[in-house]
Short mmCIF file of C-alpha atoms and ligand atoms in Angstrom, two decimals:
data_model
loop_
_atom_site.label_atom_id
_atom_site.label_comp_id
_atom_site.label_asym_id
_atom_site.label_seq_id
_atom_site.Cartn_x
_atom_site.Cartn_y
_atom_site.Cartn_z
CA UNK A 1 -0.03 0.02 0.07
CA UNK A 2 1.42 3.39 -0.98
CA UNK A 3 1.41 6.18 1.57
CA UNK A 4 -0.67 9.23 0.83
CA UNK A 5 2.50 11.32 0.95
CA UNK A 6 4.13 9.34 -1.91
CA UNK A 7 0.78 9.66 -3.86
CA UNK A 8 1.44 13.34 -3.79
CA UNK A 9 4.93 12.83 -5.40
CA UNK A 10 3.31 10.48 -8.11
CA UNK A 11 0.80 13.21 -9.01
CA UNK A 12 3.71 15.77 -9.37
CA UNK A 13 5.66 13.27 -11.61
CA UNK A 14 2.56 13.00 -13.76
CA UNK A 15 1.82 16.79 -13.92
CA UNK A 16 5.46 17.67 -14.70
CA UNK A 17 6.02 14.68 -17.09
CA UNK A 18 8.93 13.27 -15.12
CA UNK A 19 9.84 9.70 -14.55
CA UNK A 20 11.69 10.26 -11.32
CA UNK A 21 12.38 12.80 -8.56
CA UNK A 22 15.42 13.32 -6.39
CA UNK A 23 14.81 14.75 -2.89
CA UNK A 24 17.58 16.06 -0.89
CA UNK A 25 15.74 18.73 1.31
CA UNK A 26 15.86 17.54 4.88
CA UNK A 27 12.27 18.36 5.67
CA UNK A 28 11.21 16.54 2.46
CA UNK A 29 13.26 13.46 3.35
CA UNK A 30 11.76 13.31 6.79
CA UNK A 31 8.28 13.75 5.44
CA UNK A 32 8.50 11.17 2.67
CA UNK A 33 10.64 8.45 4.19
CA UNK A 34 11.09 9.25 7.79
CA UNK A 35 14.82 10.02 7.78
CA UNK A 36 15.78 12.44 10.47
CA UNK A 37 19.45 12.82 9.66
CA UNK A 38 21.17 15.78 8.05
CA UNK A 39 22.33 14.31 4.75
CA UNK A 40 20.77 11.81 2.41
CA UNK A 41 18.79 11.53 -0.81
CA UNK A 42 15.54 9.95 -1.86
CA UNK A 43 14.91 8.87 -5.52
CA UNK A 44 11.09 8.33 -6.19
CA UNK A 45 9.72 6.73 -9.39
CA UNK A 46 6.23 5.34 -9.77
CA UNK A 47 7.47 1.96 -8.90
CA UNK A 48 10.56 2.49 -6.67
CA UNK A 49 11.79 4.37 -3.77
CA UNK A 50 15.57 4.41 -3.15
CA UNK A 51 17.20 5.96 -0.16
CA UNK A 52 20.81 6.96 -0.21
CA UNK A 53 23.21 8.17 2.44
CA UNK A 54 26.73 7.84 3.60
CA UNK A 55 28.37 5.59 6.29
CA UNK A 56 27.57 7.83 9.26
CA UNK A 57 23.77 7.38 8.75
CA UNK A 58 23.60 3.64 7.72
CA UNK A 59 22.31 2.23 11.12
CA UNK A 60 20.01 5.26 11.42
CA UNK A 61 18.64 4.78 8.03
CA UNK A 62 17.87 1.07 8.54
CA UNK A 63 15.95 1.95 11.69
CA UNK A 64 13.98 4.95 10.27
CA UNK A 65 13.68 4.88 6.56
CA UNK A 66 10.61 3.68 4.68
CA UNK A 67 12.03 2.88 1.20
CA UNK A 68 12.33 -0.33 -0.92
CA UNK A 69 15.94 0.06 -1.05
CA UNK A 70 18.76 1.74 1.12
CA UNK A 71 21.97 2.34 -0.64
CA UNK A 72 25.27 3.60 0.85
CA UNK A 73 27.34 5.97 -1.12
CA UNK A 74 30.70 7.43 -0.76
CA UNK A 75 30.14 10.47 -2.95
CA UNK A 76 26.47 11.70 -3.15
CA UNK A 77 26.42 12.70 -6.72
CA UNK A 78 28.13 9.38 -7.95
CA UNK A 79 25.86 7.26 -5.90
CA UNK A 80 22.67 9.12 -7.15
CA UNK A 81 23.69 9.00 -10.84
CA UNK A 82 24.47 5.19 -10.42
CA UNK A 83 20.93 4.60 -9.17
CA UNK A 84 19.54 6.84 -11.77
CA UNK A 85 21.23 4.86 -14.51
CA UNK A 86 20.11 1.55 -12.97
CA UNK A 87 16.55 2.74 -12.84
CA UNK A 88 16.75 3.95 -16.48
CA UNK A 89 15.48 7.41 -15.65
CA UNK A 90 15.67 10.09 -18.13
CA UNK A 91 13.59 13.02 -16.93
CA UNK A 92 14.42 13.54 -13.23
CA UNK A 93 13.18 16.47 -11.27
CA UNK A 94 15.15 18.07 -8.37
CA UNK A 95 14.33 20.65 -5.78
CA UNK A 96 15.47 23.99 -7.20
CA UNK A 97 15.32 25.69 -3.90
CA UNK A 98 17.55 23.15 -2.03
CA UNK A 99 20.23 21.93 -4.48
CA UNK A 100 23.16 24.18 -4.94
CA UNK A 101 24.15 25.27 -8.46
CA UNK A 102 27.42 23.28 -7.94
CA UNK A 103 25.31 20.16 -7.09
CA UNK A 104 23.17 20.41 -10.27
CA UNK A 105 26.29 21.04 -12.46
CA UNK A 106 27.86 17.98 -10.88
CA UNK A 107 24.78 15.82 -11.38
CA UNK A 108 24.55 16.87 -15.03
CA UNK A 109 28.16 16.20 -15.79
CA UNK A 110 28.27 12.78 -14.25
CA UNK A 111 25.00 11.66 -15.91
CA UNK A 112 24.70 10.20 -19.56
CA UNK A 113 23.45 12.42 -22.19
CA UNK A 114 20.07 10.80 -22.24
CA UNK A 115 19.48 12.16 -18.70
CA UNK A 116 17.65 15.44 -18.18
CA UNK A 117 17.65 17.06 -14.74
CA UNK A 118 14.71 19.30 -14.40
CA UNK A 119 14.34 22.15 -11.74
CA UNK A 120 11.01 22.03 -10.00
CA UNK A 121 9.83 24.74 -7.65
CA UNK A 122 6.12 25.57 -7.65
CA UNK A 123 5.12 21.82 -7.84
CA UNK A 124 6.71 21.30 -4.47
CA UNK A 125 4.93 24.15 -2.76
CA UNK A 126 1.83 21.92 -2.15
CA UNK A 127 3.69 18.81 -0.95
CA UNK A 128 3.61 19.50 2.75
CA UNK A 129 1.06 22.45 2.95
CA UNK A 130 -1.89 20.18 3.93
CA UNK A 131 -1.22 18.36 7.20
CA UNK A 132 -2.29 14.88 8.16
CA UNK A 133 -3.53 13.91 11.68
CA UNK A 134 -0.12 12.95 13.03
CA UNK A 135 1.42 16.33 11.88
CA UNK A 136 -1.48 18.29 13.33
CA UNK A 137 -0.91 16.64 16.77
CA UNK A 138 2.76 17.29 16.52
CA UNK A 139 2.32 20.89 15.83
CA UNK A 140 -0.40 21.38 18.53
CA UNK A 141 1.92 19.57 21.01
CA UNK A 142 4.81 22.01 20.22
CA UNK A 143 2.56 25.07 20.64
CA UNK A 144 1.17 23.69 23.96
CA UNK A 145 4.58 23.11 25.32
CA UNK A 146 5.91 26.51 24.32
CA UNK A 147 2.73 28.17 25.83
CA UNK A 148 3.17 26.35 29.15
CA UNK A 149 6.78 27.28 29.11
CA UNK A 150 5.89 30.99 28.52
CA UNK A 151 3.37 31.01 31.35
CA UNK A 152 6.02 29.59 33.71
CA UNK A 153 8.55 32.46 33.09
CA UNK A 154 6.01 35.23 32.65
CA UNK A 155 6.42 36.46 36.22
CA UNK A 156 10.11 37.43 35.26
CA UNK A 157 8.86 39.97 32.71
CA UNK A 158 9.10 43.09 34.98
CA UNK A 159 10.86 46.27 34.69
CA UNK A 160 14.55 45.99 34.96
CA UNK A 161 14.54 42.52 33.42
CA UNK A 162 16.82 42.32 30.35
CA UNK A 163 15.22 41.22 27.03
CA UNK A 164 18.03 38.67 26.61
CA UNK A 165 17.52 37.33 30.08
CA UNK A 166 13.88 36.76 29.48
CA UNK A 167 14.61 35.09 26.13
CA UNK A 168 17.20 32.77 27.77
CA UNK A 169 14.76 31.82 30.60
CA UNK A 170 11.93 31.13 28.07
CA UNK A 171 14.30 28.92 25.85
CA UNK A 172 15.38 27.06 29.11
CA UNK A 173 11.82 26.50 30.16
CA UNK A 174 11.02 25.09 26.77
CA UNK A 175 13.98 22.83 26.79
CA UNK A 176 13.32 21.66 30.38
CA UNK A 177 9.84 20.59 29.24
CA UNK A 178 11.17 18.46 26.54
CA UNK A 179 11.54 20.79 23.45
CA UNK A 180 14.25 19.69 21.06
CA UNK A 181 15.20 23.21 20.21
CA UNK A 182 13.94 26.74 20.06
CA UNK A 183 12.15 27.20 16.78
CA UNK A 184 14.17 30.36 15.96
CA UNK A 185 15.93 33.00 17.86
CA UNK A 186 13.41 34.35 20.39
CA UNK A 187 12.25 37.94 19.69
CA UNK A 188 11.90 40.16 22.81
CA UNK A 189 11.38 43.70 21.59
CA UNK A 190 10.50 46.26 24.28
CA UNK A 191 9.70 49.92 24.04
CA UNK A 192 11.06 51.54 20.89
CA UNK A 193 12.69 48.19 19.90
CA UNK A 194 9.05 47.00 19.30
CA UNK A 195 9.27 48.89 15.91
CA UNK A 196 11.79 46.28 14.79
CA UNK A 197 9.64 43.46 13.38
CA UNK A 198 12.47 40.89 13.88
CA UNK A 199 14.07 42.56 17.04
CA UNK A 200 15.95 39.61 18.43
CA UNK A 201 16.37 39.98 22.22
CA UNK A 202 19.00 42.50 23.21
CA UNK A 203 20.53 43.89 26.38
CA UNK A 204 17.91 46.48 26.86
CA UNK A 205 16.32 46.56 30.11
CA UNK A 206 12.52 46.31 30.01
CA UNK A 207 10.83 49.49 31.38
CA UNK A 208 7.63 50.62 32.85
CA UNK A 209 5.33 51.91 30.11
CA UNK A 210 6.91 49.66 27.51
CA UNK A 211 4.91 47.33 25.14
CA UNK A 212 7.03 44.22 24.82
CA UNK A 213 6.57 41.93 21.90
CA UNK A 214 7.68 38.36 22.35
CA UNK A 215 7.71 35.92 19.37
CA UNK A 216 8.76 32.54 20.26
CA UNK A 217 8.33 28.74 19.43
CA UNK A 218 9.83 25.35 19.82
CA UNK A 219 10.47 22.18 18.00
CA UNK A 220 9.09 19.00 19.14
CA UNK A 221 9.21 15.67 17.30
CA UNK A 222 10.57 17.58 14.36
CA UNK A 223 7.55 20.00 14.16
CA UNK A 224 7.62 23.67 15.13
CA UNK A 225 5.36 26.19 16.77
CA UNK A 226 5.24 29.90 16.42
CA UNK A 227 3.30 32.44 18.44
CA UNK A 228 3.65 36.11 19.34
CA UNK A 229 2.22 37.98 22.18
CA UNK A 230 2.61 41.71 22.97
CA UNK A 231 2.12 42.81 26.59
CA UNK A 232 2.05 46.22 28.33
CA UNK A 233 4.41 46.72 31.23
CA UNK A 234 2.13 48.93 33.41
CA UNK A 235 0.28 51.75 31.73
CA UNK A 236 1.34 52.62 28.28
CA UNK A 237 0.82 55.56 25.99
CA UNK A 238 -2.79 55.80 24.53
CA UNK A 239 -1.37 55.62 20.97
CA UNK A 240 0.35 52.29 21.77
CA UNK A 241 -3.01 51.02 23.13
CA UNK A 242 -4.72 52.18 20.02
CA UNK A 243 -2.33 50.34 17.81
CA UNK A 244 -2.82 47.20 19.86
CA UNK A 245 -6.51 47.40 19.49
CA UNK A 246 -6.13 47.92 15.76
CA UNK A 247 -3.98 44.91 15.36
CA UNK A 248 -6.34 42.85 17.58
CA UNK A 249 -9.22 43.78 15.35
CA UNK A 250 -7.24 42.97 12.19
CA UNK A 251 -6.50 39.55 13.62
CA UNK A 252 -10.09 39.03 14.49
CA UNK A 253 -11.19 39.85 10.81
CA UNK A 254 -8.63 37.48 9.38
CA UNK A 255 -9.39 34.66 11.67
CA UNK A 256 -13.07 35.14 10.92
CA UNK A 257 -12.53 34.94 7.16
CA UNK A 258 -10.58 31.68 7.06
CA UNK A 259 -12.26 28.76 5.43
CA UNK A 260 -11.58 26.26 2.71
CA UNK A 261 -11.87 27.82 -0.80
CA UNK A 262 -10.84 31.45 0.26
CA UNK A 263 -7.79 32.86 -1.59
CA UNK A 264 -5.05 33.37 0.79
CA UNK A 265 -4.40 36.81 -0.59
CA UNK A 266 -8.00 37.60 0.53
CA UNK A 267 -7.24 36.55 4.10
CA UNK A 268 -4.32 38.88 4.07
CA UNK A 269 -6.56 41.70 2.76
CA UNK A 270 -9.07 41.16 5.57
CA UNK A 271 -6.44 42.29 8.09
CA UNK A 272 -4.62 44.71 5.88
CA UNK A 273 -7.50 46.68 4.72
CA UNK A 274 -8.61 47.25 8.27
CA UNK A 275 -5.09 48.47 9.31
CA UNK A 276 -5.05 50.76 6.23
CA UNK A 277 -8.42 52.16 7.01
CA UNK A 278 -7.15 53.14 10.50
CA UNK A 279 -4.18 54.97 8.92
CA UNK A 280 -1.46 52.55 9.74
CA UNK A 281 -1.17 50.85 6.38
CA UNK A 282 2.57 52.10 6.04
CA UNK A 283 3.49 50.52 9.27
CA UNK A 284 2.36 46.95 8.44
CA UNK A 285 4.99 46.01 5.82
CA UNK A 286 4.99 42.19 5.92
CA UNK A 287 2.74 39.48 4.95
CA UNK A 288 -0.02 38.21 7.17
CA UNK A 289 1.40 34.86 7.66
CA UNK A 290 3.29 31.65 6.64
CA UNK A 291 2.84 27.86 6.64
CA UNK A 292 4.59 25.96 9.28
CA UNK A 293 5.42 22.39 10.02
CA UNK A 294 8.83 20.55 9.56
CA UNK A 295 10.09 24.06 8.84
CA UNK A 296 9.26 27.18 10.65
CA UNK A 297 8.57 28.94 7.43
CA UNK A 298 7.07 26.94 4.68
CA UNK A 299 4.37 27.17 2.15
CA UNK A 300 1.76 28.50 1.89
CA UNK A 301 2.61 32.27 2.08
CA UNK A 302 -0.41 34.38 3.34
CA UNK A 303 0.20 37.74 1.53
CA UNK A 304 -1.02 39.93 -1.18
CA UNK A 305 1.22 38.07 -3.62
CA UNK A 306 -0.11 34.57 -2.75
CA UNK A 307 -1.98 32.74 -5.41
CA UNK A 308 -2.97 29.69 -3.28
CA UNK A 309 -6.35 29.01 -1.71
CA UNK A 310 -7.06 27.70 1.86
CA UNK A 311 -7.73 24.07 2.02
CA UNK A 312 -8.87 21.99 4.99
CA UNK A 313 -5.86 20.98 7.26
CA UNK A 314 -3.52 23.64 6.03
CA UNK A 315 -1.61 25.07 8.96
CA UNK A 316 -0.42 28.66 8.87
CA UNK A 317 0.21 31.67 11.10
CA UNK A 318 -1.86 34.78 11.28
CA UNK A 319 0.39 37.63 12.51
CA UNK A 320 -0.67 41.21 11.83
CA UNK A 321 1.52 43.95 13.23
CA UNK A 322 2.01 47.63 13.37
CA UNK A 323 5.52 49.15 13.69
CA UNK A 324 5.92 52.83 14.57
CA UNK A 325 9.50 53.97 14.25
CA UNK A 326 10.89 55.41 17.48
CA UNK A 327 7.74 54.66 19.28
CA UNK A 328 7.12 50.94 19.50
CA UNK A 329 5.21 48.12 17.94
CA UNK A 330 2.61 45.43 18.30
CA UNK A 331 2.41 42.01 16.73
CA UNK A 332 -0.09 39.26 17.63
CA UNK A 333 0.52 35.94 16.23
CA UNK A 334 -1.46 32.78 16.13
CA UNK A 335 -1.16 29.36 14.53
CA UNK A 336 -4.40 28.06 12.85
CA UNK A 337 -5.51 24.97 11.21
CA UNK A 338 -8.07 25.37 8.48
CA UNK A 339 -11.19 23.23 9.29
CA UNK A 340 -14.34 22.36 7.12
CA UNK A 341 -16.19 25.38 8.44
CA UNK A 342 -13.46 27.90 9.43
CA UNK A 343 -10.35 27.56 11.50
CA UNK A 344 -9.02 26.27 14.72
CA UNK A 345 -6.35 27.83 16.75
CA UNK A 346 -3.48 25.84 17.82
CA UNK A 347 -1.99 28.48 19.96
CA UNK A 348 -3.86 29.24 23.20
CA UNK A 349 -2.23 32.24 25.04
CA UNK A 350 -4.82 35.03 25.52
CA UNK A 351 -4.45 37.84 23.09
CA UNK A 352 -6.64 40.60 24.62
CA UNK A 353 -4.86 43.72 25.69
CA UNK A 354 -3.00 42.71 28.89
CA UNK A 355 -1.27 44.87 31.37
CA UNK A 356 1.33 43.25 33.56
CA UNK A 357 1.23 45.01 36.85
CA UNK A 358 4.64 46.72 37.06
CA UNK A 359 5.72 45.35 40.41
ZN1 LIG B 401 6.58 34.22 15.15
ZN1 LIG B 402 5.57 33.56 12.29
#
């Protein structure tokens, strides 16, 4: 019985007129054959799956990999070309966003003249964008672990606490609870630094009157989480409060509009149009969200440039923000899974305006 994940590859082969596909992207390898190591290759044809790796990963591959054949190579390119020739493949697709230019040149130079290596990009974008039950559980598990760690360290978020110190404590709390790794460098951006959408934690001391944006996540069983809260340290400037309420309403409109069949660019517009109408359009300069799973950022992209449509069991973030230079910023981020009727949040921290009493 063929796995539904491989079926997606067979459809890709058919649509692109290929007789085989070479996967080398780590996330795709894990997704398609279960390999969690950092270096290997999977050849998929409608009849065969061949996994290749080097000496370091042979024991691991025999434990993890679902493939008809596991082959050891000394040099990746030579090993791959040997299998390609043995299978008699002539039109082989490869991941244009993963393989380096050198790797492709090398594959081409080692292959026979009858072999064509064909770059594939957009056909791969839908490979992992719709999640299965196992993946949804893994993502929800990561999100819930990260949220519990956040709640544990929240009391440390007080005037005088260094952004970097809070980020460190949050990372430790996630790791202590079993996370494999933080999903990305934790963002703690307080006061004026809140205007930096990717303000990685600095040595700035958090102060009374600051809004603090904390964007964090972890990796658990290979899957990531991603959530952002913005909190007030004591009473904040009314303008900051206003932008908070604007972002919150934009988020509400976007979440409300998510259902299968809706264009992702229209979901972006639901949030963006509201922020523009409130006069802050110039201060929301990034897309509304991104897909997430085995990678923190994966397809689909939720932005005005997106041409995909929401499908049941897609998982992506909704993260509107407003960033006012010299003043501060707000971002609120949730992870959602598209359901038959709408969407379900996988992140659970409260998002209403919250003032931490400045003890
Ligand atoms: Zn984030
Ligand atoms: Zn994000």
